[in-house]
GROMACS .gro file of C-alpha atoms in nm:
model
  214
    1MET     CA    1   0.000   0.000   0.000
    2ASP     CA    2   0.119   0.353  -0.075
    3ARG     CA    3   0.193   0.577   0.221
    4LEU     CA    4   0.131   0.949   0.250
    5ARG     CA    5   0.439   1.136   0.135
    6GLY     CA    6   0.507   1.448   0.339
    7TRP     CA    7   0.263   1.361   0.620
    8PRO     CA    8   0.224   1.484   0.891
    9VAL     CA    9   0.276   1.835   0.764
   10THR     CA   10   0.192   2.193   0.863
   11LEU     CA   11   0.100   2.440   0.588
   12ASN     CA   12   0.059   2.818   0.609
   13GLU     CA   13  -0.070   3.099   0.388
   14GLY     CA   14  -0.066   3.429   0.572
   15PRO     CA   15  -0.280   3.402   0.885
   16VAL     CA   16  -0.445   3.079   0.761
   17GLY     CA   17  -0.285   2.747   0.848
   18LEU     CA   18  -0.330   2.371   0.842
   19ARG     CA   19  -0.171   2.147   1.104
   20PRO     CA   20  -0.230   1.789   1.217
   21LEU     CA   21  -0.519   1.723   1.454
   22ARG     CA   22  -0.393   1.661   1.810
   23LEU     CA   23  -0.530   1.496   2.121
   24SER     CA   24  -0.456   1.824   2.301
   25ASP     CA   25  -0.716   2.000   2.081
   26VAL     CA   26  -0.995   1.828   2.273
   27ARG     CA   27  -1.114   2.123   2.482
   28VAL     CA   28  -1.112   2.385   2.208
   29TRP     CA   29  -1.263   2.135   1.961
   30ARG     CA   30  -1.544   2.048   2.203
   31GLU     CA   31  -1.611   2.412   2.297
   32THR     CA   32  -1.617   2.520   1.933
   33ARG     CA   33  -1.858   2.247   1.827
   34LEU     CA   34  -2.093   2.304   2.120
   35ARG     CA   35  -2.099   2.678   2.051
   36ASN     CA   36  -2.164   2.607   1.682
   37ALA     CA   37  -2.423   2.330   1.730
   38ASP     CA   38  -2.700   2.510   1.540
   39TRP     CA   39  -2.454   2.617   1.268
   40LEU     CA   40  -2.325   2.261   1.214
   41ARG     CA   41  -2.626   2.038   1.281
   42PRO     CA   42  -2.790   2.054   0.933
   43TRP     CA   43  -2.468   1.938   0.764
   44GLU     CA   44  -2.323   1.691   1.015
   45PRO     CA   45  -2.331   1.314   0.952
   46SER     CA   46  -2.547   1.135   1.208
   47ASN     CA   47  -2.239   0.971   1.357
   48PRO     CA   48  -2.197   0.900   1.730
   49GLU     CA   49  -1.818   0.924   1.691
   50THR     CA   50  -1.838   1.302   1.633
   51PRO     CA   51  -2.126   1.421   1.854
   52LEU     CA   52  -2.219   1.786   1.886
   53PHE     CA   53  -2.356   1.775   2.238
   54ARG     CA   54  -2.167   1.516   2.444
   55THR     CA   55  -1.919   1.669   2.683
   56GLY     CA   56  -1.700   1.366   2.761
   57LEU     CA   57  -1.351   1.323   2.620
   58GLY     CA   58  -1.406   0.966   2.495
   59PRO     CA   59  -1.568   1.039   2.155
   60TYR     CA   60  -1.298   1.290   2.062
   61VAL     CA   61  -1.015   1.057   2.167
   62SER     CA   62  -1.177   0.779   1.963
   63MET     CA   63  -1.209   1.003   1.657
   64VAL     CA   64  -0.847   1.121   1.676
   65GLY     CA   65  -0.726   0.764   1.727
   66THR     CA   66  -0.919   0.646   1.422
   67LEU     CA   67  -0.794   0.932   1.203
   68ARG     CA   68  -0.433   0.885   1.316
   69ARG     CA   69  -0.453   0.514   1.240
   70GLU     CA   70  -0.594   0.590   0.895
   71ALA     CA   71  -0.317   0.846   0.839
   72ARG     CA   72  -0.051   0.585   0.923
   73GLN     CA   73  -0.218   0.350   0.674
   74GLY     CA   74  -0.218   0.616   0.402
   75LEU     CA   75  -0.599   0.653   0.409
   76ALA     CA   76  -0.655   0.999   0.560
   77MET     CA   77  -0.501   1.340   0.633
   78PRO     CA   78  -0.675   1.502   0.931
   79TRP     CA   79  -0.599   1.872   0.971
   80VAL     CA   80  -0.700   2.155   1.202
   81MET     CA   81  -0.766   2.484   1.025
   82THR     CA   82  -0.609   2.774   1.214
   83TYR     CA   83  -0.646   3.150   1.186
   84GLY     CA   84  -0.377   3.364   1.342
   85GLY     CA   85  -0.248   3.048   1.509
   86ARG     CA   86  -0.581   2.973   1.679
   87PHE     CA   87  -0.820   2.682   1.622
   88ALA     CA   88  -1.072   2.770   1.350
   89GLY     CA   89  -1.218   2.438   1.234
   90GLN     CA   90  -1.133   2.104   1.081
   91LEU     CA   91  -1.044   1.981   0.731
   92THR     CA   92  -0.999   1.613   0.657
   93VAL     CA   93  -0.892   1.442   0.337
   94GLY     CA   94  -1.023   1.088   0.376
   95ALA     CA   95  -1.143   0.777   0.196
   96ILE     CA   96  -0.810   0.775   0.010
   97VAL     CA   97  -0.786   0.509  -0.260
   98TRP     CA   98  -0.447   0.430  -0.413
   99GLY     CA   99  -0.366   0.204  -0.708
  100ALA     CA  100  -0.518   0.315  -1.038
  101ALA     CA  101  -0.762   0.559  -0.872
  102ARG     CA  102  -0.544   0.780  -0.647
  103SER     CA  103  -0.856   0.959  -0.530
  104ALA     CA  104  -0.993   1.096  -0.202
  105GLN     CA  105  -1.280   1.289  -0.048
  106VAL     CA  106  -1.251   1.614   0.143
  107GLY     CA  107  -1.472   1.748   0.419
  108TYR     CA  108  -1.448   2.060   0.634
  109TRP     CA  109  -1.623   2.273   0.893
  110ILE     CA  110  -1.540   2.616   1.036
  111ASP     CA  111  -1.632   2.810   1.347
  112GLY     CA  112  -1.926   3.028   1.245
  113ALA     CA  113  -1.768   3.324   1.425
  114LEU     CA  114  -1.484   3.315   1.169
  115ALA     CA  115  -1.695   3.269   0.855
  116GLY     CA  116  -1.649   3.535   0.590
  117LYS     CA  117  -1.272   3.573   0.624
  118GLY     CA  118  -1.167   3.346   0.336
  119ILE     CA  119  -1.024   3.086   0.576
  120THR     CA  120  -1.193   2.778   0.434
  121PRO     CA  121  -1.113   2.827   0.063
  122THR     CA  122  -0.754   2.921   0.148
  123ALA     CA  123  -0.713   2.611   0.365
  124LEU     CA  124  -0.877   2.391   0.102
  125ALA     CA  125  -0.651   2.530  -0.172
  126MET     CA  126  -0.345   2.446   0.039
  127ALA     CA  127  -0.476   2.096   0.106
  128VAL     CA  128  -0.550   2.033  -0.263
  129ASP     CA  129  -0.202   2.142  -0.369
  130HIS     CA  130  -0.044   1.919  -0.104
  131CYS     CA  131  -0.257   1.622  -0.211
  132PHE     CA  132  -0.179   1.659  -0.582
  133PHE     CA  133   0.178   1.785  -0.588
  134THR     CA  134   0.332   1.630  -0.276
  135THR     CA  135   0.127   1.324  -0.190
  136GLY     CA  136   0.059   1.212  -0.546
  137LEU     CA  137  -0.319   1.194  -0.550
  138HIS     CA  138  -0.496   1.258  -0.880
  139ARG     CA  139  -0.862   1.334  -0.796
  140LEU     CA  140  -1.041   1.498  -0.503
  141GLU     CA  141  -1.416   1.501  -0.442
  142ALA     CA  142  -1.628   1.716  -0.211
  143ASN     CA  143  -1.984   1.590  -0.160
  144ILE     CA  144  -2.213   1.865  -0.031
  145ARG     CA  145  -2.583   1.889   0.046
  146PRO     CA  146  -2.764   2.102  -0.216
  147GLU     CA  147  -2.900   2.324   0.063
  148ASN     CA  148  -2.553   2.404   0.200
  149GLN     CA  149  -2.493   2.718  -0.003
  150ALA     CA  150  -2.195   2.835   0.203
  151SER     CA  151  -2.003   2.512   0.155
  152ARG     CA  152  -2.093   2.499  -0.214
  153ARG     CA  153  -1.956   2.852  -0.261
  154VAL     CA  154  -1.619   2.737  -0.124
  155VAL     CA  155  -1.564   2.471  -0.388
  156GLU     CA  156  -1.726   2.669  -0.671
  157LYS     CA  157  -1.494   2.966  -0.609
  158LEU     CA  158  -1.197   2.729  -0.627
  159GLY     CA  159  -1.307   2.581  -0.959
  160PHE     CA  160  -1.434   2.240  -0.851
  161ARG     CA  161  -1.673   2.119  -1.120
  162GLU     CA  162  -2.020   1.993  -1.040
  163GLU     CA  163  -2.062   1.627  -1.142
  164GLY     CA  164  -2.419   1.552  -1.039
  165ILE     CA  165  -2.636   1.432  -0.754
  166ARG     CA  166  -2.558   1.134  -0.533
  167ARG     CA  167  -2.899   1.023  -0.410
  168ARG     CA  168  -2.937   0.961  -0.037
  169GLN     CA  169  -2.560   0.935   0.002
  170LEU     CA  170  -2.520   1.007   0.375
  171HIS     CA  171  -2.729   1.004   0.690
  172ILE     CA  172  -2.737   1.370   0.792
  173ASP     CA  173  -2.940   1.534   1.067
  174GLY     CA  174  -3.170   1.235   1.105
  175ALA     CA  175  -3.236   1.130   0.743
  176TRP     CA  176  -3.064   1.000   0.427
  177ARG     CA  177  -2.971   1.310   0.227
  178ASP     CA  178  -2.881   1.379  -0.136
  179HIS     CA  179  -2.540   1.534  -0.205
  180ILE     CA  180  -2.390   1.717  -0.501
  181CYS     CA  181  -2.055   1.576  -0.610
  182TYR     CA  182  -1.787   1.836  -0.687
  183ALA     CA  183  -1.445   1.727  -0.811
  184LEU     CA  184  -1.100   1.840  -0.923
  185THR     CA  185  -0.818   1.647  -1.088
  186ALA     CA  186  -0.451   1.739  -1.097
  187GLU     CA  187  -0.477   1.834  -1.467
  188ASP     CA  188  -0.732   2.104  -1.378
  189ILE     CA  189  -0.477   2.312  -1.185
  190PRO     CA  190  -0.131   2.268  -1.340
  191GLY     CA  191  -0.005   2.586  -1.175
  192GLY     CA  192  -0.152   2.504  -0.833
  193LEU     CA  193  -0.484   2.596  -0.675
  194LEU     CA  194  -0.342   2.830  -0.411
  195VAL     CA  195  -0.184   3.050  -0.680
  196GLN     CA  196  -0.516   3.056  -0.866
  197TRP     CA  197  -0.702   3.153  -0.547
  198ARG     CA  198  -0.450   3.428  -0.463
  199ARG     CA  199  -0.495   3.579  -0.808
  200ALA     CA  200  -0.874   3.575  -0.775
  201ARG     CA  201  -0.857   3.755  -0.441
  202GLU     CA  202  -0.603   4.010  -0.569
  203SER     CA  203  -0.820   4.079  -0.872
  204ALA     CA  204  -1.123   4.137  -0.650
  205ALA     CA  205  -0.921   4.369  -0.426
  206HIS     CA  206  -0.828   4.581  -0.730
  207GLY     CA  207  -1.177   4.618  -0.866
  208GLY     CA  208  -1.211   4.290  -1.056
  209PRO     CA  209  -1.498   4.043  -1.017
  210SER     CA  210  -1.592   4.014  -0.650
  211VAL     CA  211  -1.498   3.701  -0.454
  212GLU     CA  212  -1.743   3.612  -0.180
  213GLU     CA  213  -1.550   3.476   0.116
  214VAL     CA  214  -1.645   3.188   0.343
   0.00000   0.00000   0.00000
């Protein structure tokens, strides 16, 4: 089995960063998710391993242990998103398939208090570049509920193409929900996604087409 080249790794772009998820993040992770329960609930998988409301340490320790094991096996890259060095959310590249596919799925959530600062697309652009140009993956998918306009804007701004509906793909907020599949391949961004995202933001800052930030 292939292993993850360059993992664990910390990435930075200005005040936005990605670093490995740690056991020591438990208190800030739990506080952030409890404070954001209403913000996250409509989009969260109905999964007892990542509860919004439990206050014990066990579920978090179990989640980190699972993700670390998958990382050692070359199946996941679990990151914390940071802003100014502080915890801002989570971004995980998971369900990695090697061999002829070299594909993975990406998921993310951010503290609602930090939405609108461009943190999520910047972090995702860094993760995509690392996956394609360091790790050697070829395709990344993001599967998003049609109703989740904020999350859809993230991938659409970064140039992920829409590839159709996956009917009743995941159990979310108490029911099986449809998701829209968005995808990128390495050929789509030969110069790197972070460079492309920087240019879009610089253009908007100088009077070009506006870039809504999430």
